[in-house]
Amino acid sequence: MDKTDKQGITTTIVHRDRRVGVEFGALRSPVHMSVQYGFEKVEDLIGMFQGTKKGAFNYARQGTPTSAMLEAKINELEEGVGTVCFATGMAAITAVFLTLLKAGDHIVASQHVFGNTNSLFGTLRQYGISVTMDDLTDAQRVADAITPATRMVFVETIANPGTQIVDLQGIGDICRDKGLVYVVDNTITSPALFKPKRVGATLVINSLTKTLSGHGAALGGAVTDTGLFDWASYPNISNTYRDVAPAQQGLQQIRKKGLRDMGASLSSEHANQISIGMETLTLRVRQSSETAQALAEYLVSHPAVGRVSYPGLPDHPQHARAKELFRANAWLLSFELRDASQTVAFMNDLTIPIKATGLGDTRTLVIPVAATIFWEAGPEKRKEMHIPDGFIRVSVGLEEAEDLLADFARCLDKVAGKG
């Protein structure tokens, strides 16, 4: 089957396996369970270690045919020159930082990032890598923070949990002009809603566990190189990895150190689960985004609710930016109960949403942010990030919108004394 450039994301994904060829006419690639991969000639085995044998597999820690097929699909969606998959999204982020940075380097990062990423920045500081975190909804903050030691800028597309949207295009322009690695975490939006390459991203992170896989059935992460950065000029690439084309040097170092040395490898089983989940990506994102919009609009109107954070609302500080950049506003929203003391009772009263820490599931998930995922950050950090005690994060799933809104209405009316 020939590919056409006009094919959409879903058409591309559901037909990709048979387009590249699968034995026996299967419509999906098989799951390769083998850890070891043998060679008829020892010269080929030697070539694997010395980099002269291409297109073969050696040991599953560095990838399998199943994970390679998933990498190719993600790479096609993100319009990259190469993708590496990892066991989790956090493994992908950690690999980027620990393989491309060294003691004395400096990162500029959004202060509105996932709690575990924020925690990881603390670890990097212990290793002698300095991190400046600021409100990057204004790109000038990046320009002001750059030092001679700055190597990288890290942002998320839609921040978790506050839904802030940094100046993605403005930051991309600065990184291009200054020769900085621009890392964009695309997890909440996914390539179905936004392609960071369009704003000049160097590396694109996706936690495959969430939007791309979408069913809460498999852990995974991916790093895609967009091909826009000149790795030949980057000082932290080891001479060991300078023997490949400059466009592949960054990803080669990430793969070798992140998978071979650190062992953060994606299993073939999870790679297969994620690949299957991706077939419904655009359908899931469309429905969950529409429901999230309806829920956000309802929450704004309820007297028991204070601030509602969702990019689709006209009063969201980056509403215009979201309309310009994204195909839809995604499935993530957060809101604040006016009476924070009612948070636990309200959430326990909900019957459809599941009290859970995950994101991007087919089921709606809710969590009290301050008491859980940002508890370790401490009250000062939570205040800085505008996370009050009554702040509730909602990952909207695939339930019918009318069912979900009725459940929220019933429980909010109780909080407001109407029930």
Short mmCIF file of C-alpha atoms in Angstrom, two decimals:
data_model
loop_
_atom_site.label_atom_id
_atom_site.label_comp_id
_atom_site.label_asym_id
_atom_site.label_seq_id
_atom_site.Cartn_x
_atom_site.Cartn_y
_atom_site.Cartn_z
CA MET A 1 0.00 0.00 0.00
CA ASP A 2 1.51 3.32 -1.05
CA LYS A 3 1.48 6.21 1.39
CA THR A 4 0.12 9.56 0.33
CA ASP A 5 1.09 12.80 2.04
CA LYS A 6 -2.59 13.74 2.29
CA GLN A 7 -3.54 10.87 4.59
CA GLY A 8 -4.69 11.77 8.08
CA ILE A 9 -3.29 10.56 11.39
CA THR A 10 -5.78 7.72 11.88
CA THR A 11 -5.40 6.44 8.32
CA THR A 12 -1.63 6.55 8.71
CA ILE A 13 -1.63 4.66 12.02
CA VAL A 14 -4.16 1.91 11.28
CA HIS A 15 -2.56 0.98 7.95
CA ARG A 16 1.12 1.49 8.76
CA ASP A 17 2.00 -2.10 9.69
CA ARG A 18 0.67 -3.60 6.48
CA ARG A 19 2.07 -0.68 4.45
CA VAL A 20 5.63 -1.54 5.52
CA GLY A 21 4.94 -5.27 5.24
CA VAL A 22 3.98 -8.00 7.71
CA GLU A 23 4.48 -11.71 7.07
CA PHE A 24 1.52 -13.96 6.25
CA GLY A 25 -0.63 -10.93 5.38
CA ALA A 26 -1.17 -9.99 9.04
CA LEU A 27 -2.60 -6.53 9.58
CA ARG A 28 -0.47 -5.92 12.69
CA SER A 29 3.18 -6.62 13.37
CA PRO A 30 3.88 -9.56 15.72
CA VAL A 31 5.09 -9.18 19.30
CA HIS A 32 8.75 -10.15 19.45
CA MET A 33 9.44 -11.66 22.87
CA SER A 34 13.06 -12.67 22.38
CA VAL A 35 15.76 -11.02 24.50
CA GLN A 36 18.66 -12.45 22.49
CA TYR A 37 19.18 -12.01 18.73
CA GLY A 38 21.64 -14.34 17.03
CA PHE A 39 23.88 -14.00 13.97
CA GLU A 40 25.07 -16.54 11.45
CA LYS A 41 28.47 -14.85 11.23
CA VAL A 42 30.50 -13.56 14.16
CA GLU A 43 31.57 -10.65 11.95
CA ASP A 44 27.97 -9.39 12.08
CA LEU A 45 27.91 -9.67 15.87
CA ILE A 46 31.13 -7.67 16.02
CA GLY A 47 29.59 -5.17 13.62
CA MET A 48 26.67 -4.62 16.00
CA PHE A 49 29.06 -3.56 18.74
CA GLN A 50 31.21 -1.45 16.47
CA GLY A 51 28.34 0.26 14.67
CA THR A 52 28.99 -1.12 11.20
CA LYS A 53 26.06 -3.56 11.16
CA LYS A 54 22.83 -1.64 10.59
CA GLY A 55 19.19 -2.62 10.78
CA ALA A 56 19.65 -5.61 13.09
CA PHE A 57 18.92 -6.32 16.76
CA ASN A 58 21.32 -7.55 19.37
CA TYR A 59 19.86 -7.46 22.89
CA ALA A 60 16.35 -6.40 23.87
CA ARG A 61 17.55 -3.78 26.34
CA GLN A 62 18.40 -1.59 23.34
CA GLY A 63 15.15 -2.32 21.53
CA THR A 64 13.19 -5.04 19.79
CA PRO A 65 11.47 -5.26 16.39
CA THR A 66 8.20 -4.51 18.23
CA SER A 67 9.47 -1.35 19.91
CA ALA A 68 11.16 -0.32 16.65
CA MET A 69 7.83 -0.51 14.83
CA LEU A 70 6.26 1.71 17.51
CA GLU A 71 9.16 4.16 17.23
CA ALA A 72 8.58 4.41 13.49
CA LYS A 73 4.88 5.18 13.98
CA ILE A 74 5.52 7.89 16.56
CA ASN A 75 8.31 9.33 14.44
CA GLU A 76 5.97 9.58 11.47
CA LEU A 77 3.33 11.40 13.52
CA GLU A 78 5.85 13.85 15.04
CA GLU A 79 7.59 14.36 11.67
CA GLY A 80 10.97 13.45 13.15
CA VAL A 81 14.26 12.07 11.92
CA GLY A 82 14.24 9.40 14.63
CA THR A 83 12.48 8.28 17.81
CA VAL A 84 13.60 6.28 20.85
CA CYS A 85 11.08 4.58 23.14
CA PHE A 86 11.51 4.09 26.88
CA ALA A 87 9.78 2.22 29.69
CA THR A 88 7.96 5.36 30.93
CA GLY A 89 7.58 9.01 30.13
CA MET A 90 9.75 9.93 33.12
CA ALA A 91 12.44 7.55 31.85
CA ALA A 92 12.38 9.43 28.53
CA ILE A 93 12.73 12.83 30.24
CA THR A 94 15.45 11.57 32.57
CA ALA A 95 17.39 10.08 29.66
CA VAL A 96 17.34 13.42 27.82
CA PHE A 97 18.69 15.30 30.83
CA LEU A 98 21.29 12.78 31.97
CA THR A 99 22.65 11.95 28.52
CA LEU A 100 22.83 15.46 27.07
CA LEU A 101 23.81 17.51 30.14
CA LYS A 102 26.78 17.48 32.50
CA ALA A 103 27.86 19.20 35.71
CA GLY A 104 28.14 22.94 35.20
CA ASP A 105 25.40 23.11 32.55
CA HIS A 106 22.25 25.18 32.98
CA ILE A 107 18.61 24.56 32.00
CA VAL A 108 15.77 27.04 31.73
CA ALA A 109 12.42 25.39 32.46
CA SER A 110 8.81 26.34 32.90
CA GLN A 111 7.76 26.56 36.53
CA HIS A 112 4.48 24.95 35.51
CA VAL A 113 5.57 21.34 35.03
CA PHE A 114 4.49 17.86 36.09
CA GLY A 115 5.25 17.15 39.75
CA ASN A 116 7.72 14.36 39.05
CA THR A 117 9.57 16.50 36.51
CA ASN A 118 9.81 19.20 39.15
CA SER A 119 11.24 16.61 41.55
CA LEU A 120 13.74 15.47 38.91
CA PHE A 121 15.04 19.02 38.61
CA GLY A 122 15.95 18.79 42.28
CA THR A 123 18.00 15.68 41.52
CA LEU A 124 19.77 17.41 38.63
CA ARG A 125 20.81 20.22 40.96
CA GLN A 126 22.46 17.62 43.20
CA TYR A 127 24.49 16.53 40.18
CA GLY A 128 25.76 20.05 39.55
CA ILE A 129 23.30 20.99 36.79
CA SER A 130 21.63 24.32 37.57
CA VAL A 131 17.95 24.84 36.77
CA THR A 132 16.12 28.16 36.45
CA MET A 133 12.34 27.78 36.64
CA ASP A 134 10.14 30.70 35.68
CA ASP A 135 6.77 31.65 34.23
CA LEU A 136 7.52 31.01 30.57
CA THR A 137 4.12 32.12 29.33
CA ASP A 138 6.28 35.16 28.55
CA ALA A 139 9.18 34.17 26.27
CA GLN A 140 11.21 37.15 27.46
CA ARG A 141 11.72 35.27 30.73
CA VAL A 142 13.75 32.71 28.76
CA ALA A 143 15.90 35.37 27.17
CA ASP A 144 16.52 36.95 30.58
CA ALA A 145 17.52 33.62 32.17
CA ILE A 146 20.07 32.51 29.56
CA THR A 147 23.69 32.34 30.69
CA PRO A 148 26.86 31.16 28.92
CA ALA A 149 26.27 27.76 30.58
CA THR A 150 22.71 27.37 29.26
CA ARG A 151 22.30 24.29 27.08
CA MET A 152 18.60 23.53 27.09
CA VAL A 153 15.06 24.87 27.55
CA PHE A 154 12.31 22.51 28.75
CA VAL A 155 8.54 23.15 28.57
CA GLU A 156 5.22 21.35 28.39
CA THR A 157 2.54 22.18 25.81
CA ILE A 158 -0.36 22.37 28.28
CA ALA A 159 0.88 22.38 31.87
CA ASN A 160 -0.26 19.72 34.29
CA PRO A 161 -2.28 20.55 36.38
CA GLY A 162 -2.77 24.31 35.89
CA THR A 163 -3.18 24.21 32.06
CA GLN A 164 -0.84 27.19 31.51
CA ILE A 165 0.48 27.43 27.94
CA VAL A 166 3.97 28.82 27.55
CA ASP A 167 4.93 30.98 24.58
CA LEU A 168 5.88 27.96 22.51
CA GLN A 169 6.66 29.88 19.32
CA GLY A 170 8.52 32.72 21.03
CA ILE A 171 10.69 30.30 23.01
CA GLY A 172 11.40 28.34 19.84
CA ASP A 173 12.64 31.50 18.13
CA ILE A 174 14.97 32.28 21.04
CA CYS A 175 16.36 28.73 21.15
CA ARG A 176 17.03 28.80 17.41
CA ASP A 177 18.83 32.14 17.64
CA LYS A 178 20.89 31.08 20.68
CA GLY A 179 21.65 27.54 19.54
CA LEU A 180 19.87 25.92 22.51
CA VAL A 181 18.29 22.47 22.65
CA TYR A 182 14.52 23.05 22.86
CA VAL A 183 12.68 20.17 24.56
CA VAL A 184 8.87 20.16 24.39
CA ASP A 185 6.79 17.66 26.34
CA ASN A 186 3.81 16.99 24.06
CA THR A 187 2.07 14.50 26.36
CA ILE A 188 -1.19 16.34 27.02
CA THR A 189 -1.77 17.43 23.44
CA SER A 190 -0.06 14.63 21.47
CA PRO A 191 0.61 14.94 17.72
CA ALA A 192 -3.14 14.64 17.19
CA LEU A 193 -3.54 18.21 18.46
CA PHE A 194 -0.11 19.79 18.07
CA LYS A 195 3.27 19.11 16.50
CA PRO A 196 6.10 20.86 18.40
CA LYS A 197 8.29 20.76 15.30
CA ARG A 198 6.14 23.64 14.00
CA VAL A 199 7.52 25.92 16.75
CA GLY A 200 11.12 24.81 16.36
CA ALA A 201 11.37 22.04 18.98
CA THR A 202 14.59 20.04 18.97
CA LEU A 203 13.28 17.07 20.93
CA VAL A 204 9.66 16.07 21.53
CA ILE A 205 8.72 14.03 24.60
CA ASN A 206 5.56 11.91 24.78
CA SER A 207 4.48 9.90 27.77
CA LEU A 208 2.98 7.06 25.77
CA THR A 209 1.06 5.91 28.84
CA LYS A 210 -1.35 8.79 28.39
CA THR A 211 -2.78 10.37 25.23
CA LEU A 212 -1.09 8.17 22.63
CA SER A 213 -1.95 4.83 24.23
CA GLY A 214 -5.00 6.15 26.01
CA HIS A 215 -6.34 3.08 27.78
CA GLY A 216 -4.35 3.00 31.00
CA ALA A 217 -3.02 -0.42 29.99
CA ALA A 218 0.68 0.17 29.34
CA LEU A 219 3.56 2.35 30.47
CA GLY A 220 5.87 3.96 27.94
CA GLY A 221 7.70 7.10 26.86
CA ALA A 222 9.30 8.42 23.69
CA VAL A 223 11.84 11.00 22.55
CA THR A 224 11.61 12.23 18.96
CA ASP A 225 14.31 14.29 17.26
CA THR A 226 12.73 16.74 14.81
CA GLY A 227 15.94 17.19 12.82
CA LEU A 228 16.01 20.96 13.35
CA PHE A 229 19.06 21.11 15.64
CA ASP A 230 22.72 21.01 14.59
CA TRP A 231 24.19 18.37 16.89
CA ALA A 232 27.61 18.86 15.32
CA SER A 233 27.79 22.13 17.26
CA TYR A 234 26.61 20.69 20.59
CA PRO A 235 29.56 20.31 22.99
CA ASN A 236 28.20 17.42 25.06
CA ILE A 237 28.11 14.76 22.34
CA SER A 238 30.75 12.14 23.09
CA ASN A 239 33.33 11.42 20.40
CA THR A 240 32.01 7.86 20.49
CA TYR A 241 28.78 9.07 18.86
CA ARG A 242 30.30 11.50 16.38
CA ASP A 243 30.75 8.71 13.82
CA VAL A 244 27.10 8.92 12.70
CA ALA A 245 25.49 11.70 10.66
CA PRO A 246 25.13 14.95 12.67
CA ALA A 247 21.32 14.73 12.54
CA GLN A 248 21.50 11.38 14.41
CA GLN A 249 24.16 12.18 17.01
CA GLY A 250 21.85 13.44 19.74
CA LEU A 251 19.43 10.55 19.43
CA GLN A 252 22.27 8.03 19.17
CA GLN A 253 23.67 9.23 22.49
CA ILE A 254 20.22 9.20 24.10
CA ARG A 255 19.58 5.64 22.89
CA LYS A 256 22.95 4.23 23.86
CA LYS A 257 23.16 5.83 27.27
CA GLY A 258 19.45 5.82 28.11
CA LEU A 259 18.75 2.23 27.02
CA ARG A 260 22.04 0.36 26.97
CA ASP A 261 23.63 2.02 30.02
CA MET A 262 20.59 2.98 32.12
CA GLY A 263 18.29 0.14 31.10
CA ALA A 264 15.07 2.14 30.84
CA SER A 265 13.80 -0.17 28.10
CA LEU A 266 10.23 -0.52 26.83
CA SER A 267 8.96 -4.09 26.79
CA SER A 268 7.63 -5.60 23.59
CA GLU A 269 4.29 -6.32 25.31
CA HIS A 270 3.77 -2.68 26.25
CA ALA A 271 5.02 -1.47 22.88
CA ASN A 272 2.34 -3.62 21.24
CA GLN A 273 -0.39 -2.39 23.62
CA ILE A 274 0.56 1.23 22.93
CA SER A 275 0.62 0.63 19.19
CA ILE A 276 -2.91 -0.77 19.29
CA GLY A 277 -4.10 2.08 21.51
CA MET A 278 -2.76 4.64 19.04
CA GLU A 279 -5.20 3.42 16.39
CA THR A 280 -8.03 5.28 18.17
CA LEU A 281 -5.94 8.34 19.08
CA THR A 282 -7.80 11.00 17.10
CA LEU A 283 -11.22 9.54 17.93
CA ARG A 284 -10.46 9.53 21.66
CA VAL A 285 -8.92 12.98 21.70
CA ARG A 286 -11.83 14.46 19.79
CA GLN A 287 -14.49 13.10 22.15
CA SER A 288 -12.62 13.73 25.39
CA SER A 289 -11.79 17.30 24.31
CA GLU A 290 -15.44 18.02 23.50
CA THR A 291 -16.56 16.65 26.86
CA ALA A 292 -13.85 18.57 28.70
CA GLN A 293 -15.05 21.78 27.05
CA ALA A 294 -18.64 21.09 28.12
CA LEU A 295 -17.58 20.25 31.67
CA ALA A 296 -15.42 23.35 31.97
CA GLU A 297 -18.26 25.57 30.79
CA TYR A 298 -20.60 23.98 33.34
CA LEU A 299 -18.11 24.33 36.21
CA VAL A 300 -17.68 28.05 35.50
CA SER A 301 -21.41 28.55 36.03
CA HIS A 302 -21.64 26.74 39.37
CA PRO A 303 -21.57 28.79 42.60
CA ALA A 304 -19.56 26.16 44.50
CA VAL A 305 -16.68 26.49 42.03
CA GLY A 306 -14.03 29.19 41.99
CA ARG A 307 -11.30 29.24 39.38
CA VAL A 308 -11.61 26.86 36.40
CA SER A 309 -8.45 26.22 34.37
CA TYR A 310 -9.12 25.06 30.82
CA PRO A 311 -7.65 26.57 27.63
CA GLY A 312 -11.00 26.41 25.86
CA LEU A 313 -12.53 29.02 28.17
CA PRO A 314 -12.43 32.61 26.87
CA ASP A 315 -11.04 33.91 30.18
CA HIS A 316 -8.08 31.49 30.20
CA PRO A 317 -4.94 33.67 30.06
CA GLN A 318 -3.63 31.79 27.01
CA HIS A 319 -6.96 31.12 25.30
CA ALA A 320 -5.92 32.92 22.09
CA ARG A 321 -2.61 31.06 22.02
CA ALA A 322 -4.40 27.72 22.38
CA LYS A 323 -6.74 28.56 19.48
CA GLU A 324 -3.76 29.47 17.32
CA LEU A 325 -1.61 26.43 18.12
CA PHE A 326 -3.87 23.46 18.95
CA ARG A 327 -6.53 21.62 16.97
CA ALA A 328 -8.53 21.25 20.21
CA ASN A 329 -7.98 22.00 23.88
CA ALA A 330 -7.39 18.42 25.11
CA TRP A 331 -8.85 16.47 27.96
CA LEU A 332 -7.12 18.07 30.98
CA LEU A 333 -8.83 20.60 33.20
CA SER A 334 -8.59 21.70 36.83
CA PHE A 335 -10.89 23.65 39.09
CA GLU A 336 -10.99 25.02 42.61
CA LEU A 337 -13.77 24.50 45.12
CA ARG A 338 -14.57 27.73 46.94
CA ASP A 339 -14.73 25.79 50.19
CA ALA A 340 -11.54 23.72 50.24
CA SER A 341 -12.73 21.85 53.33
CA GLN A 342 -15.37 20.16 51.13
CA THR A 343 -12.83 18.69 48.69
CA VAL A 344 -12.63 15.18 50.10
CA ALA A 345 -16.38 14.82 50.66
CA PHE A 346 -17.15 16.14 47.19
CA MET A 347 -14.74 13.78 45.48
CA ASN A 348 -15.92 10.76 47.48
CA ASP A 349 -19.48 11.53 46.39
CA LEU A 350 -18.64 11.31 42.68
CA THR A 351 -19.67 7.96 41.19
CA ILE A 352 -18.37 8.07 37.60
CA PRO A 353 -14.88 9.63 37.89
CA ILE A 354 -12.26 7.36 39.43
CA LYS A 355 -10.06 8.64 42.25
CA ALA A 356 -6.67 7.93 40.69
CA THR A 357 -3.34 9.53 39.88
CA GLY A 358 -3.17 8.78 36.16
CA LEU A 359 -3.98 10.81 33.06
CA GLY A 360 -5.28 10.21 29.55
CA ASP A 361 -7.36 7.14 30.34
CA THR A 362 -10.60 6.11 28.64
CA ARG A 363 -12.19 6.69 32.06
CA THR A 364 -12.45 10.08 33.76
CA LEU A 365 -9.92 10.38 36.59
CA VAL A 366 -9.90 12.93 39.44
CA ILE A 367 -7.30 13.80 42.07
CA PRO A 368 -6.91 16.49 44.76
CA VAL A 369 -3.68 18.07 43.56
CA ALA A 370 -2.27 19.81 46.64
CA ALA A 371 -2.65 16.79 48.94
CA THR A 372 -1.19 14.26 46.51
CA ILE A 373 1.02 14.84 43.47
CA PHE A 374 2.26 18.25 44.67
CA TRP A 375 2.37 17.48 48.39
CA GLU A 376 6.11 16.78 48.34
CA ALA A 377 6.77 20.12 46.62
CA GLY A 378 5.73 21.96 49.80
CA PRO A 379 3.38 24.90 50.42
CA GLU A 380 5.70 27.59 49.03
CA LYS A 381 6.13 25.81 45.71
CA ARG A 382 2.38 25.14 45.50
CA LYS A 383 1.68 28.83 46.11
CA GLU A 384 4.17 29.77 43.40
CA MET A 385 2.42 27.40 40.99
CA HIS A 386 -1.09 28.65 41.98
CA ILE A 387 -2.17 25.29 43.42
CA PRO A 388 -4.58 25.95 46.32
CA ASP A 389 -5.81 23.29 48.74
CA GLY A 390 -9.17 22.89 46.98
CA PHE A 391 -7.66 22.38 43.52
CA ILE A 392 -8.97 19.29 41.70
CA ARG A 393 -7.47 17.90 38.48
CA VAL A 394 -9.76 16.14 36.02
CA SER A 395 -8.57 13.89 33.21
CA VAL A 396 -11.71 13.61 31.10
CA GLY A 397 -12.43 10.20 29.60
CA LEU A 398 -14.83 8.78 27.03
CA GLU A 399 -18.04 8.65 29.05
CA GLU A 400 -21.07 10.39 27.57
CA ALA A 401 -20.87 14.06 28.42
CA GLU A 402 -24.39 14.20 29.83
CA ASP A 403 -23.62 11.39 32.30
CA LEU A 404 -20.42 13.03 33.52
CA LEU A 405 -21.98 16.48 33.87
CA ALA A 406 -24.95 15.06 35.79
CA ASP A 407 -22.61 13.41 38.30
CA PHE A 408 -20.62 16.61 38.84
CA ALA A 409 -23.85 18.66 39.11
CA ARG A 410 -25.32 16.38 41.76
CA CYS A 411 -22.18 16.50 43.92
CA LEU A 412 -21.56 20.23 43.48
CA ASP A 413 -25.15 21.00 44.41
CA LYS A 414 -24.57 19.19 47.69
CA VAL A 415 -21.49 21.32 48.35
CA ALA A 416 -23.52 24.45 47.62
CA GLY A 417 -26.30 23.30 49.95
CA LYS A 418 -28.80 22.64 47.16
CA GLY A 419 -28.84 18.87 47.43
#
